XYZ file of C-alpha atoms in Angstrom:
755
model
C -39.349 -52.992 35.843
C -37.737 -51.810 39.076
C -37.312 -48.143 39.982
C -33.526 -48.362 39.761
C -33.713 -49.816 36.243
C -36.065 -47.019 35.191
C -33.719 -44.374 36.566
C -30.760 -45.967 34.769
C -32.713 -45.966 31.540
C -33.642 -42.310 31.993
C -30.033 -41.389 32.820
C -28.812 -43.218 29.714
C -31.366 -41.379 27.573
C -30.335 -38.081 29.122
C -26.659 -38.804 28.459
C -27.418 -39.796 24.869
C -29.375 -36.578 24.373
C -26.558 -34.535 25.896
C -23.959 -36.358 23.796
C -26.045 -35.832 20.650
C -26.311 -32.128 21.440
C -22.576 -31.907 22.072
C -21.795 -33.666 18.801
C -24.182 -31.328 16.986
C -22.477 -28.288 18.480
C -19.075 -29.725 17.591
C -20.132 -30.284 13.982
C -21.701 -26.820 13.812
C -18.566 -25.210 15.250
C -16.421 -27.192 12.807
C -18.535 -25.933 9.895
C -18.395 -22.344 11.156
C -14.615 -22.517 11.542
C -14.272 -24.031 8.064
C -16.450 -21.308 6.552
C -14.458 -18.669 8.424
C -11.137 -20.084 7.243
C -12.346 -20.339 3.659
C -13.695 -16.786 3.953
C -10.306 -15.489 5.066
C -8.599 -17.241 2.154
C -11.247 -15.912 -0.226
C -10.785 -12.367 1.122
C -7.019 -12.559 0.654
C -7.461 -13.863 -2.885
C -10.022 -11.136 -3.611
C -7.594 -8.459 -2.444
C -4.854 -9.958 -4.586
C -7.136 -10.207 -7.645
C -8.366 -6.633 -7.218
C -4.868 -5.204 -6.847
C -3.709 -7.292 -9.799
C -6.605 -6.105 -11.968
C -5.657 -2.468 -11.344
C -1.946 -3.098 -11.934
C -2.209 -5.406 -14.974
C -2.900 -2.630 -17.563
C 0.526 -1.159 -16.794
C 2.175 -4.162 -18.419
C -0.282 -4.627 -21.294
C 1.283 -3.752 -24.676
C -0.273 -0.910 -26.706
C -3.274 -1.840 -28.829
C -3.672 -0.540 -32.404
C -7.166 -0.334 -33.913
C -9.295 1.651 -36.375
C -6.549 1.497 -38.989
C -7.314 3.258 -42.274
C -5.566 4.045 -45.538
C -6.395 6.757 -48.083
C -4.839 9.092 -50.631
C -3.052 12.108 -49.210
C -5.554 14.955 -48.656
C -4.961 17.724 -51.179
C -3.352 15.368 -53.698
C 0.211 14.255 -54.158
C 1.264 16.957 -56.597
C 2.803 19.003 -53.784
C 5.228 17.589 -51.213
C 4.049 17.081 -47.634
C 5.746 19.364 -45.131
C 3.876 18.350 -42.010
C 1.050 16.239 -40.623
C -0.660 16.929 -37.304
C -4.064 16.647 -35.627
C -6.210 18.380 -33.050
C -6.478 17.132 -29.485
C -9.649 15.068 -29.836
C -8.216 13.196 -32.843
C -11.197 14.170 -34.972
C -9.480 16.442 -37.494
C -6.130 15.889 -39.165
C -4.009 18.459 -40.984
C -1.627 18.117 -43.895
C 0.613 21.070 -44.775
C 2.006 21.071 -48.307
C 4.630 23.106 -50.111
C 1.963 24.684 -52.378
C 1.672 26.167 -49.699
C -1.706 25.088 -48.370
C -3.324 23.591 -45.295
C -5.601 20.608 -45.924
C -7.888 19.663 -43.040
C -9.452 16.194 -43.169
C -11.449 13.758 -41.054
C -8.886 11.810 -39.067
C -10.351 8.341 -39.454
C -11.456 8.471 -43.095
C -9.391 11.132 -44.850
C -12.525 12.958 -46.030
C -11.583 16.556 -46.949
C -13.050 19.137 -44.601
C -11.412 22.429 -45.467
C -8.541 23.730 -47.607
C -6.769 26.983 -46.804
C -4.212 28.529 -49.139
C -1.339 30.453 -47.562
C -0.875 33.880 -49.220
C 2.702 34.555 -50.370
C 4.307 37.608 -51.906
C 4.256 37.654 -55.698
C 6.907 35.559 -57.431
C 7.983 33.729 -54.287
C 7.856 30.067 -53.414
C 8.512 27.871 -50.373
C 12.126 26.719 -50.211
C 12.423 25.595 -46.551
C 10.204 24.515 -43.700
C 10.478 24.223 -39.914
C 8.085 23.570 -37.081
C 8.201 24.909 -33.551
C 7.159 23.213 -30.343
C 4.263 20.887 -31.120
C 2.089 22.309 -28.361
C 2.104 25.729 -30.092
C 1.280 24.353 -33.586
C 3.590 27.079 -34.938
C 5.518 26.497 -38.170
C 7.728 28.546 -40.451
C 8.000 28.747 -44.235
C 11.317 29.862 -45.725
C 10.774 31.678 -49.012
C 12.793 32.174 -52.169
C 13.247 35.906 -51.511
C 15.044 35.324 -48.188
C 12.023 35.996 -45.972
C 10.216 33.777 -43.481
C 6.484 33.469 -42.874
C 5.332 32.144 -39.489
C 1.843 30.651 -39.327
C -0.167 28.665 -36.849
C -3.208 26.453 -37.514
C -5.973 26.785 -34.951
C -8.856 24.488 -34.057
C -11.593 26.681 -32.600
C -14.215 24.797 -30.622
C -17.831 25.953 -30.398
C -21.089 24.356 -29.336
C -24.434 24.432 -31.110
C -26.754 23.136 -28.440
C -25.161 19.877 -27.284
C -23.229 19.438 -30.539
C -19.519 20.111 -30.460
C -18.060 21.819 -33.515
C -14.443 22.353 -34.513
C -13.621 25.145 -37.002
C -10.060 24.971 -38.389
C -8.407 28.300 -39.180
C -4.927 29.709 -39.691
C -3.285 32.577 -37.791
C -0.083 34.569 -38.370
C 1.630 35.312 -35.010
C 4.183 37.695 -36.569
C 1.802 39.206 -39.082
C 0.716 38.168 -42.566
C 3.702 39.888 -44.132
C 6.799 37.640 -44.246
C 9.712 38.592 -42.021
C 12.831 39.594 -43.951
C 15.757 37.496 -42.700
C 18.392 37.232 -45.437
C 19.757 40.703 -46.100
C 21.242 39.604 -49.428
C 17.903 38.411 -50.805
C 19.057 34.805 -51.250
C 16.530 32.019 -50.899
C 16.242 30.297 -47.555
C 17.755 26.816 -47.858
C 17.441 25.605 -44.229
C 15.197 26.964 -41.501
C 14.797 26.621 -37.738
C 12.211 28.466 -35.646
C 10.407 28.663 -32.340
C 7.434 30.825 -31.463
C 5.869 31.607 -28.094
C 4.032 34.417 -26.343
C 7.346 35.759 -25.033
C 8.805 36.045 -28.517
C 10.039 34.166 -31.565
C 13.422 33.008 -32.804
C 14.230 32.305 -36.455
C 17.477 30.873 -37.849
C 17.840 30.750 -41.620
C 20.612 29.454 -43.861
C 20.559 31.004 -47.317
C 21.526 29.354 -50.558
C 24.578 31.589 -50.457
C 25.781 29.772 -47.316
C 25.091 32.571 -44.818
C 23.466 31.735 -41.466
C 21.243 34.459 -39.992
C 19.699 34.501 -36.513
C 16.758 36.736 -35.631
C 14.844 37.324 -32.420
C 11.384 38.815 -32.886
C 9.161 40.217 -30.168
C 5.700 41.490 -31.054
C 4.004 43.903 -28.646
C 0.317 44.635 -29.052
C -1.370 47.771 -27.728
C -4.311 46.491 -25.665
C -6.348 49.619 -26.457
C -5.781 50.225 -30.155
C -4.777 46.682 -31.117
C -1.762 48.066 -32.970
C 1.178 45.655 -33.188
C 4.809 46.682 -32.966
C 7.669 44.329 -33.821
C 11.098 44.480 -32.225
C 13.737 42.542 -34.168
C 17.219 41.617 -32.982
C 19.349 40.094 -35.725
C 22.867 38.739 -36.178
C 24.865 36.558 -38.533
C 26.831 33.485 -37.477
C 30.154 33.613 -39.263
C 31.683 31.458 -40.415
C 28.600 29.367 -41.029
C 28.957 25.586 -40.665
C 29.491 23.707 -43.890
C 26.881 21.445 -45.442
C 24.121 22.445 -43.052
C 21.361 19.822 -43.253
C 19.096 20.744 -40.356
C 18.571 23.500 -37.762
C 16.763 23.016 -34.442
C 15.981 25.637 -31.794
C 14.988 24.354 -28.357
C 11.647 25.372 -26.864
C 12.976 28.053 -24.504
C 14.901 29.655 -27.398
C 18.214 29.688 -25.559
C 20.132 27.084 -27.567
C 20.356 26.111 -31.225
C 21.569 22.879 -32.829
C 22.963 22.766 -36.365
C 23.530 19.452 -38.161
C 26.554 19.710 -40.460
C 27.765 17.062 -42.891
C 27.042 13.401 -42.196
C 27.136 13.377 -38.412
C 28.556 16.607 -36.935
C 26.392 18.658 -34.566
C 27.151 22.221 -33.449
C 25.530 23.590 -30.302
C 25.122 27.368 -29.974
C 24.139 29.618 -27.091
C 21.551 32.025 -28.553
C 20.169 33.508 -25.342
C 21.535 36.817 -26.659
C 20.453 36.914 -30.287
C 22.968 39.667 -31.076
C 25.986 37.587 -30.008
C 25.445 33.843 -30.507
C 28.244 31.652 -29.150
C 29.428 28.247 -30.284
C 29.437 25.962 -27.230
C 30.635 22.650 -28.647
C 31.037 20.555 -31.764
C 30.704 16.769 -31.702
C 29.786 13.734 -33.769
C 26.410 12.230 -32.911
C 26.735 9.017 -34.926
C 29.291 6.298 -35.460
C 31.891 6.862 -38.227
C 30.191 4.354 -40.526
C 26.747 5.940 -40.053
C 25.051 9.020 -41.474
C 22.439 11.026 -39.571
C 19.223 10.962 -41.589
C 16.681 12.379 -39.100
C 16.832 14.704 -36.111
C 14.162 15.979 -33.728
C 13.639 17.240 -30.181
C 11.477 15.588 -27.553
C 8.730 17.422 -25.732
C 10.245 20.080 -23.489
C 13.053 20.845 -25.913
C 15.820 19.303 -23.824
C 16.573 15.982 -25.537
C 17.595 15.239 -29.101
C 16.560 12.054 -30.895
C 18.974 11.029 -33.654
C 18.188 8.544 -36.436
C 20.752 7.179 -38.901
C 20.915 5.355 -42.213
C 21.576 2.109 -40.316
C 18.256 2.329 -38.504
C 19.807 3.194 -35.124
C 18.056 5.578 -32.745
C 19.785 7.402 -29.889
C 18.903 10.053 -27.319
C 21.211 12.944 -26.415
C 20.914 15.825 -23.974
C 23.216 18.320 -22.198
C 24.783 17.122 -18.942
C 26.435 19.422 -16.420
C 30.146 18.679 -16.190
C 31.516 21.585 -14.163
C 29.824 24.603 -12.626
C 27.386 25.934 -15.204
C 29.075 24.174 -18.136
C 27.143 21.487 -20.002
C 28.220 18.929 -22.570
C 25.946 17.070 -24.949
C 26.105 13.360 -24.172
C 24.606 10.199 -25.577
C 22.186 8.896 -22.970
C 20.606 5.764 -24.388
C 20.072 3.735 -27.543
C 16.772 2.268 -28.692
C 15.936 -0.897 -30.557
C 16.666 -0.114 -34.228
C 14.338 -0.348 -37.188
C 15.075 -2.217 -40.394
C 16.311 0.304 -42.930
C 17.352 3.939 -42.711
C 15.393 6.319 -40.515
C 13.618 8.788 -42.812
C 11.488 10.793 -40.385
C 10.974 11.331 -36.645
C 7.933 12.704 -34.826
C 7.849 13.466 -31.072
C 4.782 13.405 -28.856
C 3.226 16.698 -27.821
C 3.484 16.364 -24.035
C 5.254 13.102 -23.165
C 8.762 11.803 -23.778
C 7.638 9.527 -26.570
C 8.391 9.628 -30.281
C 7.834 7.706 -33.492
C 10.234 6.818 -36.293
C 9.618 5.909 -39.932
C 12.048 3.965 -42.122
C 12.727 3.755 -45.844
C 11.222 0.232 -45.797
C 7.753 1.435 -44.880
C 8.025 0.542 -41.183
C 7.150 2.764 -38.240
C 8.080 2.304 -34.590
C 6.680 3.969 -31.476
C 9.130 4.536 -28.586
C 9.246 6.031 -25.113
C 12.528 7.601 -24.049
C 12.458 7.480 -20.239
C 11.516 3.806 -20.028
C 13.715 2.960 -23.047
C 10.855 0.977 -24.609
C 10.007 0.148 -28.163
C 6.245 0.061 -27.685
C 5.409 -1.492 -31.045
C 6.359 -1.541 -34.740
C 4.104 -1.567 -37.791
C 4.808 -2.430 -41.414
C 2.640 0.053 -43.318
C 4.044 0.050 -46.834
C 6.737 -1.230 -49.152
C 7.688 2.379 -49.853
C 9.670 4.803 -47.621
C 7.777 6.707 -44.954
C 8.324 10.417 -45.686
C 5.953 12.064 -43.195
C 4.913 11.028 -39.698
C 3.003 12.560 -36.801
C 1.411 11.686 -33.468
C -1.824 13.306 -32.214
C -1.557 15.584 -29.145
C -2.494 12.805 -26.719
C -0.191 10.254 -28.334
C -3.168 7.988 -28.965
C -2.670 7.379 -32.678
C -0.404 7.965 -35.650
C -0.477 9.528 -39.113
C 2.057 8.413 -41.721
C 2.558 8.936 -45.445
C 4.759 7.079 -47.896
C 6.455 8.563 -50.950
C 3.578 7.420 -53.199
C 1.097 9.683 -51.439
C -0.669 6.991 -49.411
C -1.663 8.137 -45.928
C -2.070 5.715 -43.010
C -3.891 6.547 -39.780
C -4.815 4.542 -36.704
C -5.911 4.869 -33.092
C -3.487 3.585 -30.462
C -4.200 2.716 -26.832
C -0.875 3.728 -25.333
C -1.680 4.915 -21.817
C 1.291 3.686 -19.795
C 4.489 3.994 -21.864
C 6.486 5.243 -18.864
C 6.442 1.807 -17.224
C 9.136 -0.774 -17.832
C 11.124 -3.131 -15.635
C 14.258 -1.002 -15.984
C 12.404 2.235 -15.206
C 10.762 0.763 -12.087
C 13.767 -1.000 -10.574
C 16.913 0.205 -12.329
C 18.812 3.467 -12.514
C 17.455 5.876 -15.117
C 19.230 8.870 -16.601
C 16.628 11.640 -16.482
C 16.840 14.942 -18.317
C 18.900 17.486 -16.384
C 20.586 14.884 -14.179
C 24.343 14.369 -14.128
C 24.119 10.579 -13.988
C 21.599 7.735 -13.820
C 19.721 7.653 -10.509
C 16.917 5.947 -8.655
C 14.185 8.553 -8.297
C 10.507 8.890 -7.489
C 8.926 12.208 -8.435
C 5.422 11.869 -9.756
C 4.502 15.486 -10.487
C 5.863 18.959 -11.079
C 4.611 22.464 -11.812
C 5.169 22.458 -15.587
C 4.038 20.361 -18.527
C 7.608 19.585 -19.648
C 8.207 17.463 -16.575
C 9.620 13.975 -17.010
C 7.845 11.657 -14.522
C 10.170 9.581 -12.377
C 8.554 6.341 -11.279
C 11.303 4.248 -9.697
C 9.976 1.978 -6.962
C 13.510 1.067 -5.880
C 13.999 3.975 -3.403
C 10.533 3.407 -1.919
C 11.180 -0.307 -1.412
C 14.618 0.493 -0.047
C 13.114 3.027 2.361
C 10.554 0.464 3.532
C 13.259 -2.072 4.353
C 15.421 0.645 5.925
C 12.595 1.731 8.227
C 11.926 -1.872 9.254
C 15.641 -2.487 9.857
C 16.140 0.461 12.216
C 12.858 -0.222 14.004
C 13.746 -3.876 14.546
C 17.250 -2.998 15.799
C 15.601 -1.001 18.573
C 12.575 -3.202 19.208
C 13.897 -6.782 19.046
C 16.534 -6.568 21.833
C 14.252 -4.576 24.140
C 11.174 -6.724 23.507
C 12.808 -10.161 23.629
C 15.072 -9.488 26.598
C 12.185 -7.833 28.416
C 9.909 -10.776 27.631
C 12.499 -13.285 28.858
C 13.050 -11.454 32.118
C 9.337 -10.821 32.706
C 8.261 -14.400 32.004
C 11.147 -16.258 33.614
C 12.844 -14.158 36.287
C 10.389 -11.497 37.415
C 8.134 -12.050 40.396
C 4.451 -12.710 39.593
C 3.399 -9.558 41.443
C 5.742 -7.294 39.496
C 4.960 -9.141 36.244
C 1.267 -8.451 36.751
C 2.124 -4.736 36.735
C 4.766 -4.629 33.998
C 3.099 -6.803 31.364
C -0.272 -4.979 31.211
C 1.561 -1.650 31.196
C 3.617 -2.612 28.152
C 0.626 -4.156 26.396
C -1.363 -0.945 26.888
C 1.332 0.772 24.830
C -0.087 -1.068 21.787
C -3.273 0.972 22.107
C -1.386 4.261 21.658
C -2.288 5.592 18.162
C 0.696 5.675 15.853
C -0.338 9.138 14.685
C 0.376 10.362 18.223
C 3.787 8.700 18.176
C 4.486 10.219 14.776
C 3.402 13.645 15.992
C 5.685 13.435 19.025
C 8.558 12.058 16.944
C 8.302 14.794 14.321
C 7.694 17.807 16.548
C 9.536 16.900 19.752
C 11.909 13.962 19.330
C 13.486 15.054 16.019
C 14.528 18.546 17.264
C 15.639 17.057 20.575
C 17.876 14.484 18.839
C 19.365 17.211 16.633
C 20.174 19.430 19.633
C 21.556 16.519 21.683
C 23.022 14.307 18.965
C 26.246 13.407 20.761
C 24.359 12.498 23.941
C 21.802 10.395 22.057
C 24.571 8.478 20.280
C 26.336 7.933 23.613
C 23.100 6.518 25.019
C 22.729 4.112 22.101
C 26.316 2.874 22.433
C 27.021 2.983 26.183
C 23.598 2.398 27.720
C 23.734 -1.453 27.412
C 27.210 -1.468 28.960
C 25.944 0.753 31.768
C 23.194 -1.746 32.560
C 25.691 -4.624 32.551
C 28.016 -2.668 34.828
C 25.148 -1.930 37.222
C 24.215 -5.631 37.268
C 27.822 -6.635 37.942
C 28.054 -4.191 40.834
C 24.776 -5.487 42.238
C 25.972 -9.097 42.256
C 29.264 -8.007 43.850
C 27.382 -6.535 46.787
C 27.443 -8.431 50.086
C 24.845 -11.167 50.384
C 22.858 -9.527 53.239
C 22.408 -6.393 51.127
C 21.148 -8.359 48.136
C 18.866 -10.460 50.332
C 16.934 -7.337 51.261
C 15.586 -7.225 47.694
C 12.789 -9.820 47.237
C 13.440 -12.402 44.523
C 12.147 -11.249 41.166
C 12.079 -7.547 42.117
C 15.669 -6.794 41.052
C 14.426 -4.983 37.949
C 12.838 -2.308 40.133
C 16.312 -1.224 41.193
C 17.126 -0.517 37.534
C 14.548 2.271 37.225
C 16.614 4.952 38.994
C 19.797 3.590 37.382
C 18.225 3.879 33.910
C 17.119 7.442 34.593
C 20.541 8.323 35.971
C 22.305 6.775 32.970
C 20.142 8.693 30.505
C 20.665 11.960 32.353
C 24.411 11.428 32.696
C 25.047 10.400 29.089
C 22.874 13.178 27.661
C 24.597 15.725 29.899
C 28.006 14.410 28.844
C 27.105 14.915 25.184
C 27.302 18.724 25.244
C 30.887 18.948 26.545
C 31.928 16.310 24.024
C 30.311 18.296 21.200
C 32.053 21.454 22.379
C 35.452 19.740 22.670
C 35.519 17.651 19.497
C 32.765 18.817 17.133
C 32.822 22.600 17.336
C 29.745 22.713 19.549
C 27.457 21.509 16.768
C 27.757 17.845 15.795
C 25.130 17.915 12.982
C 26.934 20.851 11.351
C 30.287 19.075 11.797
C 28.958 15.902 10.172
C 27.579 17.799 7.173
C 30.406 20.244 6.533
C 33.520 18.456 7.819
C 32.788 14.777 7.261
C 30.487 15.212 4.285
C 27.800 13.084 5.965
C 24.402 14.550 5.191
C 22.311 15.229 8.295
C 18.563 15.752 8.218
C 16.549 16.627 11.309
C 13.874 14.034 10.559
C 16.036 11.013 9.935
C 16.268 7.245 10.285
C 17.519 7.470 13.872
C 14.357 9.287 14.936
C 12.155 6.843 13.026
C 14.022 3.870 14.512
C 13.394 5.109 18.047
C 9.723 5.980 17.421
C 8.870 2.859 15.419
C 10.859 0.700 17.817
C 8.683 2.077 20.612
C 5.569 1.191 18.561
C 6.694 -2.331 17.609
C 8.146 -3.347 20.993
C 4.784 -4.073 22.739
C 3.697 -6.432 19.934
C 6.884 -8.488 20.019
C 7.030 -8.393 23.830
C 3.469 -9.608 24.345
C 3.678 -12.595 21.983
C 7.191 -13.604 23.066
C 6.322 -13.329 26.772
C 3.263 -15.528 26.297
C 5.370 -18.103 24.432
C 8.031 -18.209 27.149
C 5.519 -18.224 29.998
C 3.605 -21.088 28.326
C 6.589 -23.464 28.472
C 5.407 -26.364 30.679
C 6.576 -25.931 34.259
C 7.575 -29.562 34.567
C 10.286 -29.003 31.951
C 11.735 -26.133 33.961
C 11.436 -28.010 37.251
C 12.978 -31.153 35.778
C 15.947 -29.225 34.392
C 16.573 -27.503 37.698
C 16.166 -30.800 39.561
C 18.843 -32.388 37.396
C 21.305 -29.707 38.511
C 21.087 -27.180 35.693
C 21.379 -23.528 36.636
C 18.481 -21.151 35.895
C 20.514 -19.670 33.030
C 21.219 -23.107 31.540
C 17.568 -24.004 31.903
C 16.595 -20.788 30.133
C 18.964 -21.153 27.175
C 18.744 -24.920 26.648
C 15.146 -25.687 27.565
C 12.873 -22.664 27.819
C 14.053 -20.671 24.802
C 14.244 -23.732 22.577
C 10.744 -24.818 23.519
C 9.390 -21.270 23.083
C 11.355 -20.593 19.884
C 8.349 -21.037 17.535
C 6.415 -18.392 19.456
C 9.442 -16.084 19.703
C 10.044 -16.371 15.974
C 6.378 -15.591 15.298
C 6.636 -12.529 17.533
C 9.619 -11.189 15.588
C 7.924 -11.824 12.231
C 4.707 -10.124 13.327
C 6.762 -7.187 14.560
C 8.557 -7.058 11.206
C 5.225 -7.017 9.386
C 4.073 -4.174 11.616
C 7.245 -2.216 10.898
C 7.016 -2.769 7.130
C 3.427 -1.581 6.965
C 3.734 1.373 9.347
C 2.552 4.622 7.779
C 1.889 7.492 10.173
C 5.166 7.440 12.099
C 7.184 7.322 8.887
C 4.985 9.979 7.322
C 5.460 12.451 10.177
C 8.954 11.656 11.428
C 10.947 11.576 8.160
C 11.530 14.072 5.393
C 9.726 11.722 2.978
C 12.630 11.948 0.553
C 12.872 9.009 -1.856
C 16.633 8.403 -1.602
C 18.859 5.335 -1.574
C 21.005 6.087 1.474
C 21.467 3.722 4.414
C 22.829 6.422 6.752
C 20.958 6.800 10.023
C 21.198 10.587 9.629
C 19.117 10.801 6.433
C 15.436 10.323 5.819
C 13.610 8.084 3.374
C 10.186 7.379 1.955
C 8.384 4.073 2.325
C 5.853 2.398 0.076
C 3.048 2.749 2.607
C 3.780 6.417 3.347
C 3.965 7.155 -0.368
C 0.546 5.599 -0.895
C -0.873 7.626 1.984
C 0.569 10.902 0.682
C -0.070 10.589 -3.046
C -3.196 8.470 -3.474
C -5.593 11.431 -2.856
C -3.831 13.379 -5.624
C -3.549 10.584 -8.207
C -5.887 10.670 -11.190
C -7.962 7.499 -11.356
C -6.664 5.190 -14.070
C -3.464 7.153 -14.739
C 0.041 5.703 -14.561
C 0.653 7.303 -11.164
C -2.577 5.840 -9.764
C -1.816 2.317 -10.950
C 1.772 2.475 -9.706
C 0.472 3.282 -6.231
C -1.632 0.128 -6.469
C 1.499 -1.703 -7.601
C 3.177 -0.425 -4.419
C 0.289 -1.860 -2.407
C 0.606 -5.151 -4.276
C 4.335 -5.279 -3.470
C 3.598 -4.704 0.225
C 0.879 -7.354 0.116
C 3.156 -9.869 -1.603
C 6.046 -9.096 0.747
C 3.873 -9.595 3.813
C 2.356 -12.770 2.389
C 5.754 -14.260 1.555
C 7.280 -13.290 4.915
C 4.324 -14.726 6.834
C 4.373 -17.911 4.777
C 8.097 -18.423 5.333
C 7.654 -17.576 8.999
C 4.912 -20.179 9.358
C 7.053 -22.835 7.678
C 10.003 -22.022 9.941
C 7.743 -21.994 12.996
C 6.384 -25.426 12.128
C 9.910 -26.761 11.682
C 10.928 -25.328 15.046
C 7.841 -26.773 16.706
C 8.572 -30.237 15.304
C 12.245 -29.988 16.259
C 11.718 -28.955 19.870
C 8.399 -30.684 20.575
C 10.244 -33.536 22.286
C 12.448 -31.360 24.513
């Protein structure tokens, strides 16, 4: 074999080896890219599954378990006045008209302890009332016209590691009954409230007289001696056919149910001079009120009728300090007449029992019927919910008691509560509101995601209004008209802006820009309106200059001449703002907007956020759009110009169309950045969850809300899971926007690929 043949054979072998190595690397790279792509998809799915797993319990219906049935503790010889339970749902309590307190094991009904209530000789219980559930206080109206206030107590002690609960009974106003009816008539109807600040008792006697008493007990901390101060009055004339009396928790108002459906509301803040505030019907003419109770907090009334309807009422401010009781919402009715109502201890939930043996559990704020249960064929005459709302106790008129445990952790959540207007206690009308916590236990959580979603879109809108024109026009000029030397300076400078931490921008926006905008509002608005026209005017003047003057400026460096013009325009317009404010707005435009025009002005507002976020989003949009425009093949541009098209025609009909997929991607990526921005929004707005599109008011976004409230949210609580729902909404929004953007980009690429 010749030398040349040997060399050819060796070269062929070398080429085959090199080709085999290249193919191996190609296959390896293909596998790595496939694994990476699948990993990204898997990560996205994992995030979605995790967020969904945290959010899903919010929409899971309540679960009822550990149901039991047993004879009423203490026997059925005496009527049941009240059922309740201690916080851990270990011990239940039945109060009877004997009177006696029967403590029993919650789940089995096994008797634990019976306590008789001592009464004066020859007296009996003729009326009963309970106070706020959280106090466990209750009142017994007696046949001699007196009232005895008692309170069961569950004292907890520990023997080693064993927890022990000892039920007892206390008498907040003393063991001796309080004399209410001066004529000695038996108490026929009773209403009472008891707290550390004092007690209020309203009693209707069998003689038709309505007495009101305020009792304050002062105890000497040294001797332990108690001294009672009683303030008493009589409401005359008393309402006719009084069927129920309720006193709200703060002991400032009293409600009296008269006849079939008439309710009288009294101001009893001064017990010596009660005042009738209003009289109204709280049921339809063909209905009769059969049950009445107050929700936790003592602000709302729940009304049940013989038709099974359930409604919520509370006072609404109508003028100044005047309030009128109004019907707020109706709930899904039960079959049969409502016989009894039982509110939750600390939440705005309640239960209802009907004369057909059915119970229903409801939540007022979310307007939800959580579940119903058919317990008996007999009427339900007594009903109670444990302190944590995680069960129920019911008794029918045959003395059968029914208990169960209920997993009911998220009753506040419903579609209407999350996205619709809700009429909250103390509000004049239905509103969108987010307020997750307050300083007192009577607070009604407000979990509307509508204002947060609205604020997110509002922030993105104002940011994009600022960023899109600046970024796209800047990218077009830089990529198409600017000289390469100047472009090499401008583009890296703008791209470096992306590295500026948003917390710094938020800090500057909140502490410097917001006060500056407030003090120079007229000038800032002039800049926003007149600045583009000033640039156009400067450009027109430039192109009207003689040719030799314009030829002194190298091609592509015209933008450098705009720098002093921009500075001069800003200075001139801002300086012009103060005389305009003095001449037309009384020297203070924010004050004029708020007090003359009725347009609310907040220092940290949407205008400030739009400027700051626009500054943050502009580099992202600019960089991607400039690359897309610059990447348009040069032969397309040269061919268009060679065929006689002007540079402007070439730009609009060739370059922009070819680069449109990249430009669209730039805008969508900028939108995603604006939607997810946290620190600028957090520091440059008032973080008020309002539904107002004005540029002079603030807002709160989903991302900022998560950042602010997640450290304070209790793990597993409704608030915690709703913050995860906010994250899921942001995730879904971004995913949908990016998916749509990719589809549109592909369509644009196919459409203009042949340009």
